[in-house]
mmCIF file of C-alpha atoms and ligand atoms in Angstrom:
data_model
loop_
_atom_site.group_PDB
_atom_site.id
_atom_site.type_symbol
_atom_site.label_atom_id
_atom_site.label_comp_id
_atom_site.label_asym_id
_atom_site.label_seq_id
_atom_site.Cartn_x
_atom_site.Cartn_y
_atom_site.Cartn_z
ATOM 1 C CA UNK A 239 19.357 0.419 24.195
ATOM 2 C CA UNK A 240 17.640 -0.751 21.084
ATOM 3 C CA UNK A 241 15.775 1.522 19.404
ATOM 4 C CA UNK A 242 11.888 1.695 19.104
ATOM 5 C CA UNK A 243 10.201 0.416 16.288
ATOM 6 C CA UNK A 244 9.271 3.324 14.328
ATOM 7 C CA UNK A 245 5.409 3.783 14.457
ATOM 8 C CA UNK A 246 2.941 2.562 11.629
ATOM 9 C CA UNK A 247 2.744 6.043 9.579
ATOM 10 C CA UNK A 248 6.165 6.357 9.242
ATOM 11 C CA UNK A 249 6.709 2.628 7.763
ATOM 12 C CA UNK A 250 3.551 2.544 5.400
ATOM 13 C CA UNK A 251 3.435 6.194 4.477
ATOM 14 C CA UNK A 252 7.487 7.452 4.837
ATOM 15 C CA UNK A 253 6.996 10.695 2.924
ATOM 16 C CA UNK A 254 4.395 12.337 5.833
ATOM 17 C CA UNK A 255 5.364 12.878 9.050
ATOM 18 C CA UNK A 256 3.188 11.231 12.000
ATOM 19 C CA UNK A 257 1.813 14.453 13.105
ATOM 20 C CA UNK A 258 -0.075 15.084 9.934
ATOM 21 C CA UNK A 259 -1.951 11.875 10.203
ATOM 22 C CA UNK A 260 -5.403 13.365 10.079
ATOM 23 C CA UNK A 261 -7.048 11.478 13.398
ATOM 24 C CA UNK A 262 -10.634 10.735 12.003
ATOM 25 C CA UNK A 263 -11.536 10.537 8.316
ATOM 26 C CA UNK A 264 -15.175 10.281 7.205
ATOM 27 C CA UNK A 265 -15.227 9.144 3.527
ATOM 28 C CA UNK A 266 -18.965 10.195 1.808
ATOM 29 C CA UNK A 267 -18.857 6.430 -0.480
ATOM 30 C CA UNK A 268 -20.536 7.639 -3.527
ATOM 31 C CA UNK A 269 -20.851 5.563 -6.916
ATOM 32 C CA UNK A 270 -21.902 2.289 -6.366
ATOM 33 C CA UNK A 271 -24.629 2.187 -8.912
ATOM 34 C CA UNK A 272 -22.516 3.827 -11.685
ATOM 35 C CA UNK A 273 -20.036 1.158 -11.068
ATOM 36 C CA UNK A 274 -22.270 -1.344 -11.618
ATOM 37 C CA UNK A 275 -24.107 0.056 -14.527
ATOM 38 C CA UNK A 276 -20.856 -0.105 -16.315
ATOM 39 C CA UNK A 277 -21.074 -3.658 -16.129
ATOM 40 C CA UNK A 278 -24.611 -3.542 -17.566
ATOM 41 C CA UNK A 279 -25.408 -5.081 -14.320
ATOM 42 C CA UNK A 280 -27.928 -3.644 -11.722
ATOM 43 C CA UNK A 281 -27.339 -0.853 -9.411
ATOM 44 C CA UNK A 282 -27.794 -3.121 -6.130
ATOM 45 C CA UNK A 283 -24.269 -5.755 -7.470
ATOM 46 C CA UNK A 284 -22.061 -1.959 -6.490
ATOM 47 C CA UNK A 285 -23.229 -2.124 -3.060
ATOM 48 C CA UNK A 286 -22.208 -5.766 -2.792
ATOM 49 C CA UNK A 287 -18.797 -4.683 -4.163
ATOM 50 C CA UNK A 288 -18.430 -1.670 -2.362
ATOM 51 C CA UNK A 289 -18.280 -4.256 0.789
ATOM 52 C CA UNK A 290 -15.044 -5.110 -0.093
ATOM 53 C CA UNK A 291 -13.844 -1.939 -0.235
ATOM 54 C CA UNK A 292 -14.735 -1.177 3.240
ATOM 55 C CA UNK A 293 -13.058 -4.014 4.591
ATOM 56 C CA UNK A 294 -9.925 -2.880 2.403
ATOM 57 C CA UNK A 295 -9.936 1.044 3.406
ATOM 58 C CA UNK A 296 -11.023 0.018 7.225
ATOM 59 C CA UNK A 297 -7.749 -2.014 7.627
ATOM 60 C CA UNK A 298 -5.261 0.399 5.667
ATOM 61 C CA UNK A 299 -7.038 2.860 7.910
ATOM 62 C CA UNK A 300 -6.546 1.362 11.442
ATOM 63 C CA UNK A 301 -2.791 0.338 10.385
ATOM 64 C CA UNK A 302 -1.700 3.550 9.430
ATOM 65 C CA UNK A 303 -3.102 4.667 13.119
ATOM 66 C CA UNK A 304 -5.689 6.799 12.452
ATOM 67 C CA UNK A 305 -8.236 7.003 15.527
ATOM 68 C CA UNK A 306 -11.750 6.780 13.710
ATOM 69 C CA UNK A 307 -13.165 6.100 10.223
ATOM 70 C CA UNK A 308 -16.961 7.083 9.769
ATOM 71 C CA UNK A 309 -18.423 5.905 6.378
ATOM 72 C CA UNK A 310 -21.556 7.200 5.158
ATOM 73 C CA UNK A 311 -23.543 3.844 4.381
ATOM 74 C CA UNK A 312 -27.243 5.319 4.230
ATOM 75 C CA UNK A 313 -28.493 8.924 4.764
ATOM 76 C CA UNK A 314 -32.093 9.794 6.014
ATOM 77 C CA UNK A 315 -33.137 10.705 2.406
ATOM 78 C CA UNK A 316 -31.967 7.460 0.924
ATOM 79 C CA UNK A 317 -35.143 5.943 1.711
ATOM 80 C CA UNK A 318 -36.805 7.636 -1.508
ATOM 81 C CA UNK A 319 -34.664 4.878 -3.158
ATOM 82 C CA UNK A 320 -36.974 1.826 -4.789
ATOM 83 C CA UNK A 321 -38.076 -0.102 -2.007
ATOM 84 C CA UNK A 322 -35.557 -3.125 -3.553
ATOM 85 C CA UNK A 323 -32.882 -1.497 -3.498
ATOM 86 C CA UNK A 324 -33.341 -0.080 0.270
ATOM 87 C CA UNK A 325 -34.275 -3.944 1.267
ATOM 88 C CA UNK A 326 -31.101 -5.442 -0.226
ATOM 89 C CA UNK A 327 -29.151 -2.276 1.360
ATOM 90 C CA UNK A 328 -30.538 -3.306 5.095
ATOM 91 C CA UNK A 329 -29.789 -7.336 4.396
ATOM 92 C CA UNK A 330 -26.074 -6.132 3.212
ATOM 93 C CA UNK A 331 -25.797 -3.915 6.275
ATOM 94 C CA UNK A 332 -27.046 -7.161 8.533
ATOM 95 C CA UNK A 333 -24.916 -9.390 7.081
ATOM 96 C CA UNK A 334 -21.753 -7.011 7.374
ATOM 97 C CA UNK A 335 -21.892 -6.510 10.832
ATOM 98 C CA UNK A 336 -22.649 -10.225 11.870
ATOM 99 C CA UNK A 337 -20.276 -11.359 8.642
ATOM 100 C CA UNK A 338 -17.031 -8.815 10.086
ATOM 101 C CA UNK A 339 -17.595 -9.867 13.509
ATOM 102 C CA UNK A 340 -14.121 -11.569 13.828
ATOM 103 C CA UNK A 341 -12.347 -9.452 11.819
ATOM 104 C CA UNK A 342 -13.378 -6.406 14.375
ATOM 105 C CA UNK A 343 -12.049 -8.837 17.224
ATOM 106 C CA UNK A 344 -8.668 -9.935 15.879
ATOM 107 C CA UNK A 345 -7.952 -5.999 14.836
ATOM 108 C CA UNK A 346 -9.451 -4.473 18.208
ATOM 109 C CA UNK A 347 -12.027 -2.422 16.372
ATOM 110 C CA UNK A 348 -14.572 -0.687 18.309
ATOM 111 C CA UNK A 349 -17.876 -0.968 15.937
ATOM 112 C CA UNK A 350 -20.552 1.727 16.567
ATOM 113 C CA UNK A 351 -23.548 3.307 14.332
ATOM 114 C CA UNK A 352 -24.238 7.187 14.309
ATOM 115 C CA UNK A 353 -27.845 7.537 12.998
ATOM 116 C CA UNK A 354 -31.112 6.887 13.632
ATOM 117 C CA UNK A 355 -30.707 3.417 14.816
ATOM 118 C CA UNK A 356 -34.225 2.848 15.582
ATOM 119 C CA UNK A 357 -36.120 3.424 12.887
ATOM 120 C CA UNK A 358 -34.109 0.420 10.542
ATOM 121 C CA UNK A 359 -35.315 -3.020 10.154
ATOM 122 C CA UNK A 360 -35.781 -4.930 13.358
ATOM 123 C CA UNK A 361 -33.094 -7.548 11.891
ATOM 124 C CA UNK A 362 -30.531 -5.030 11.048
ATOM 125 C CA UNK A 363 -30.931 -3.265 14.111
ATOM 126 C CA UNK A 364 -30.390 -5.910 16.377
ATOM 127 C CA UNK A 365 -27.438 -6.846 14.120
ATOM 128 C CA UNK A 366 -25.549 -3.939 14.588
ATOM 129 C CA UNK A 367 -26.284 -3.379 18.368
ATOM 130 C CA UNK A 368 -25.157 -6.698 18.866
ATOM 131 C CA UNK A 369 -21.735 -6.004 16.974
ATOM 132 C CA UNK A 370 -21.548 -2.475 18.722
ATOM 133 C CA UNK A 371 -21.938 -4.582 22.156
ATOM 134 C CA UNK A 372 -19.267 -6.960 21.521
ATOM 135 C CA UNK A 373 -16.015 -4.385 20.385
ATOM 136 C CA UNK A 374 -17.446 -1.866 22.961
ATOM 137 C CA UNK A 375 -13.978 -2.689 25.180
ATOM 138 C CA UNK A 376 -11.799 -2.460 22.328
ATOM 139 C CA UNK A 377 -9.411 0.032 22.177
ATOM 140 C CA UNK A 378 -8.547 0.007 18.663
ATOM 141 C CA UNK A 379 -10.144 2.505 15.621
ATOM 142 C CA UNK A 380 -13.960 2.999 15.960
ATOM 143 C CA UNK A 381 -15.195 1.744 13.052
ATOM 144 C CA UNK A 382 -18.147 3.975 12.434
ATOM 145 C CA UNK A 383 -21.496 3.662 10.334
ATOM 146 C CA UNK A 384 -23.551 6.467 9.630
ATOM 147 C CA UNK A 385 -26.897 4.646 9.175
ATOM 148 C CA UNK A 386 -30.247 6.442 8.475
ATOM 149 C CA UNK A 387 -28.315 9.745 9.141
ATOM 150 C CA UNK A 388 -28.412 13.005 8.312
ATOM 151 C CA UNK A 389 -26.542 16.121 9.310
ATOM 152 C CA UNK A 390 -29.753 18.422 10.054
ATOM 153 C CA UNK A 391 -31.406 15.814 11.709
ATOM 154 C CA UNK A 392 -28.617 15.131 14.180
ATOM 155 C CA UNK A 393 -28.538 19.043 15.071
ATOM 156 C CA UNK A 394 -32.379 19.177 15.240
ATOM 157 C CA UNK A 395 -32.312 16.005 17.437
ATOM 158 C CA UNK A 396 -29.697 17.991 19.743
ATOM 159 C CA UNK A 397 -31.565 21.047 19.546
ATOM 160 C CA UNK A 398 -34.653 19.337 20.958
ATOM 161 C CA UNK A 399 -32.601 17.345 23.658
ATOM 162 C CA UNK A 400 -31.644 20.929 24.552
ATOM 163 C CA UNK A 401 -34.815 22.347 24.787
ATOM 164 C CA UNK A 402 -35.990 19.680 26.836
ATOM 165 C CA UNK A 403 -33.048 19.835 29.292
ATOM 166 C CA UNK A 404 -33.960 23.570 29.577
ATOM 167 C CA UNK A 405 -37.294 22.968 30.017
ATOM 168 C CA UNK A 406 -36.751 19.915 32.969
ATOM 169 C CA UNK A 407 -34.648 22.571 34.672
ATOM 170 C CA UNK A 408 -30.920 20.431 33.773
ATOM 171 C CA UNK A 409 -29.668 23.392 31.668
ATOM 172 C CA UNK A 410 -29.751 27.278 32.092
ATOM 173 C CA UNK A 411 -30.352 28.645 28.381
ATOM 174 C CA UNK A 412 -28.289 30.974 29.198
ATOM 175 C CA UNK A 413 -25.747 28.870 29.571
ATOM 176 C CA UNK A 414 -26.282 27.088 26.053
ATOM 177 C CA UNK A 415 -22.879 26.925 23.984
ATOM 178 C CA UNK A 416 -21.684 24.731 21.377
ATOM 179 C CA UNK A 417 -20.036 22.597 24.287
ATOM 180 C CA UNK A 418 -23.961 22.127 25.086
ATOM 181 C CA UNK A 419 -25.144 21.079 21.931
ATOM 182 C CA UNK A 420 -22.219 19.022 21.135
ATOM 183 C CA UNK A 421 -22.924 17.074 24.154
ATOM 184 C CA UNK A 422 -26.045 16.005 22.483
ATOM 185 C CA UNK A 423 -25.353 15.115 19.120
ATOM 186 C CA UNK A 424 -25.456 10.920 18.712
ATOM 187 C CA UNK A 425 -22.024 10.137 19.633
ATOM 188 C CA UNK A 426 -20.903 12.919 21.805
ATOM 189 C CA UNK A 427 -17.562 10.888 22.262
ATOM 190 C CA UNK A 428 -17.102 11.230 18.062
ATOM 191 C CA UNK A 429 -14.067 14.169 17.553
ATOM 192 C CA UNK A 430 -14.067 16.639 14.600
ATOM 193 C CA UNK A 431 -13.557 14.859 10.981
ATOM 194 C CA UNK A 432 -9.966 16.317 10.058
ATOM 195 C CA UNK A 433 -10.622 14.326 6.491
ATOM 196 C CA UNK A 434 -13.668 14.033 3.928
ATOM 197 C CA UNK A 435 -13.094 11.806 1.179
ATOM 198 C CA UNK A 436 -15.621 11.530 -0.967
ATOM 199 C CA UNK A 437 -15.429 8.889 -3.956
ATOM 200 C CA UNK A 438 -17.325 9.365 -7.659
ATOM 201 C CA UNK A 439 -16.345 13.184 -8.335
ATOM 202 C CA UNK A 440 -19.046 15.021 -6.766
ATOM 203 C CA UNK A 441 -18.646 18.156 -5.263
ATOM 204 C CA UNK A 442 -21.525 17.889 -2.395
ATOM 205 C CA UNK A 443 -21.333 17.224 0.935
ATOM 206 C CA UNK A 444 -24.564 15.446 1.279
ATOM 207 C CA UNK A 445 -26.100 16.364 4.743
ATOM 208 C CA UNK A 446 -22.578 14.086 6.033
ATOM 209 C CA UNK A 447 -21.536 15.068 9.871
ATOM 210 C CA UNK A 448 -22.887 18.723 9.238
ATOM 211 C CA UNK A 449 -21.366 19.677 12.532
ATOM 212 C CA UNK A 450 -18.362 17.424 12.744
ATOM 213 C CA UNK A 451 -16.653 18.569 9.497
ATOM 214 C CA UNK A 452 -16.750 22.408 10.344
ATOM 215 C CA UNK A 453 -12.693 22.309 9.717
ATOM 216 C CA UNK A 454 -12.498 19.362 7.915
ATOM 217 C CA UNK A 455 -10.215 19.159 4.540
ATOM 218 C CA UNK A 456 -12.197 18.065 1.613
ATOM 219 C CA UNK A 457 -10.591 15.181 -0.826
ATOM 220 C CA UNK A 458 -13.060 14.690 -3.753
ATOM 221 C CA UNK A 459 -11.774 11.576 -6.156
ATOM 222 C CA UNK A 460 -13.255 10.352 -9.388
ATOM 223 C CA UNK A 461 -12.716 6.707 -8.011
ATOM 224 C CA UNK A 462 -16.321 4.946 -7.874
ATOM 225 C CA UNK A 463 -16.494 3.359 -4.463
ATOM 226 C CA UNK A 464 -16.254 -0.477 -5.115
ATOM 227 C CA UNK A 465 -12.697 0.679 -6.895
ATOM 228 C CA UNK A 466 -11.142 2.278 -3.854
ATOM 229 C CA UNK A 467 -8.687 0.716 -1.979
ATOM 230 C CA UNK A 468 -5.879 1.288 0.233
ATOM 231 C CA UNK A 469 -3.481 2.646 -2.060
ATOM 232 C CA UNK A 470 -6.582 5.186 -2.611
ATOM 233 C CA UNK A 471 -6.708 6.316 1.026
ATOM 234 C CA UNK A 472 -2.874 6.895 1.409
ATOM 235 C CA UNK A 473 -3.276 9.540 -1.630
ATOM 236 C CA UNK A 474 -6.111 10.995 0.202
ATOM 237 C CA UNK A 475 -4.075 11.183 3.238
ATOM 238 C CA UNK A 476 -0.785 12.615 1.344
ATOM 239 C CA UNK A 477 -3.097 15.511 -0.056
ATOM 240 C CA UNK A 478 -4.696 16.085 3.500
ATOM 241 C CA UNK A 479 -0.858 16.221 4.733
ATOM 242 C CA UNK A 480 0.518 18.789 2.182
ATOM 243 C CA UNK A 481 -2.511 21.227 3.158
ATOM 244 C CA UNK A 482 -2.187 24.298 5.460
ATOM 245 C CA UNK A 483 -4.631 23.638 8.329
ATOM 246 C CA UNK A 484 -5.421 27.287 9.692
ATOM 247 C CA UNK A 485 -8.473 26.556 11.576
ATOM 248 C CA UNK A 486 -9.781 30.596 10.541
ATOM 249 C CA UNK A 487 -5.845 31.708 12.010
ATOM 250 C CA UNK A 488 -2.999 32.590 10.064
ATOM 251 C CA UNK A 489 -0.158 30.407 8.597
ATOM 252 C CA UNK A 490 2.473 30.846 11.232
ATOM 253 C CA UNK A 491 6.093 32.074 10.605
HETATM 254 C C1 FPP B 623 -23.509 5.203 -2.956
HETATM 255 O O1 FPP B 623 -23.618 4.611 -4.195
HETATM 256 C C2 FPP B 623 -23.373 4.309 -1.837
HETATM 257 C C3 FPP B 623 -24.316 4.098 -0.883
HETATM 258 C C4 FPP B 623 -25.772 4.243 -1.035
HETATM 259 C C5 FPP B 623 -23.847 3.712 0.422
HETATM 260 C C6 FPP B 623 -23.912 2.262 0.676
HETATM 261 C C7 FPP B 623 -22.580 1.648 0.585
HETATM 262 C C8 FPP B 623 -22.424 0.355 0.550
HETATM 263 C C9 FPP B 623 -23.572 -0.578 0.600
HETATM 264 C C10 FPP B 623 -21.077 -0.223 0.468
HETATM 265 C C11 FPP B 623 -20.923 -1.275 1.521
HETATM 266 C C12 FPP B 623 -20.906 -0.653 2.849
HETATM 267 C C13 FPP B 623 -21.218 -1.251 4.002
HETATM 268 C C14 FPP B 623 -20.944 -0.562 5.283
HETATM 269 C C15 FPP B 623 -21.837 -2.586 4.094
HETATM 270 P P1 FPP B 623 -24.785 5.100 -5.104
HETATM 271 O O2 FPP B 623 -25.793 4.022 -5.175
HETATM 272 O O3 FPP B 623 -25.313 6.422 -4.649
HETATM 273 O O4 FPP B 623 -24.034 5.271 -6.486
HETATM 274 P P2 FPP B 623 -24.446 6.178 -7.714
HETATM 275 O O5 FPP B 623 -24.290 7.609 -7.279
HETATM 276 O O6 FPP B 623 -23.473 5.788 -8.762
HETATM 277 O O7 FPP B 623 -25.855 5.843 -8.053
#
């Protein structure tokens, strides 16, 4: 009988064995404006840039097999950023999820936003639920966007789902566990983060999937985000692969 082809990891990444694939990678993308400034051009040309590295480390990611890729595209505190810069970040966001449409299709992506959806731009609201719509029968990598997000805020938006469930009589507080809470967080379907990568050196996690990342491995890189691309994420992933995962156990043997 011939044999089966041997699975993506093992073709694009032969050194590390399937198993220590992480299965969802978040990836903090830090350094746009530093790029740019290099260039003695203006902060907002690094976002534009950092677009391509998306579409670069979203590919390499969903051929290699890994199950979902969350990138941190705006935080709830990036609105203190000048009001130009956060308008040409929402028209960017629009544009990438209309603009990527048939690249989600062709690679079965399932496109979805983690945030506070709500409070964006009409525009770029209806934008992304749109895109979200369309891949929601895929059954390739989720593709997600943290948008407007922050890790407190998604806990304190649980915690107050929770406390009106217990007031409406649909929960016992007694009965509250993390099972509860994680029920309620924005994408209750979203697993643990196995990897962080975060680009531009810093050390800081940033309010980033506060309660998602609990076990997570950390990969910090000086590469500035518009400069990372595939061959960045399969170093990420080697490192994640040659760490001991003990989950607060012991190493066995
Ligand atoms: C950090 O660079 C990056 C962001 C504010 C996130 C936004 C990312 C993009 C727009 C890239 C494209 C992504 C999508 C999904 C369209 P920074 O401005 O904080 O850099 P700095 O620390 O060097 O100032």
């Amino acid at each position: 009988m011939a044999k089966a082809p041997a699975p993506f990891p093992q073709r694009i990444l032969p050194d590390v064995r399937a198993s220590k694939i992480p299965a969802s990678i978040g990836i903090i993308m830090d350094g746009n404006g530093r790029w740019a400034r290099r260039f003695g051009w203006e902060r907002v040309r690094g976002h534009t840039a950092g677009i391509d590295s998306v579409r670069d480390t979203a590919r390499a990611a969903a051929e290699l097999g890994i199950k979902e890729l969350t990138l941190y595209a705006f935080s709830v505190e990036n609105w203190k950023r000048p009001r130009r810069e956060v308008t040409y970040l929402m028209e960017l966001l629009r544009k990438f999820a209309i603009d990527e449409r048939a690249e989600i299709e062709k690679n079965g992506i399932v496109f979805r936003t983690l945030g506070r959806i709500d409070e964006l731009p009409e525009k770029t609201k209806s934008a992304l639920r749109e895109s979200e719509r369309l891949s929601a029968d895929n059954d390739g990598m989720v593709l997600r966007l943290a948008l407007n997000y922050g890790g407190r805020t998604e806990i304190a938006d649980a915690a107050k789902q929770l406390a009106r469930d217990a007031v409406a009589g649909r929960i016992d507080a007694e009965s509250i566990d993390e099972a509860a809470l994680a029920e309620r967080l924005y994408d209750p379907s979203m697993r643990d983060v196995d990897l962080v990568v975060r680009t531009a050196s810093e050390m800081r996690v940033s309010n980033f999937l506060l309660w998602q990342i609990s076990y997570a491995e950390i990969v910090v890189t000086d590469v500035l985000w518009p400069d990372f691309r595939r061959e960045h994420l399969y170093a990420a992933v080697r490192e994640f692969a040659s760490r001991e995962r003990r989950f607060g156990g012991l190493v066995k043997g």
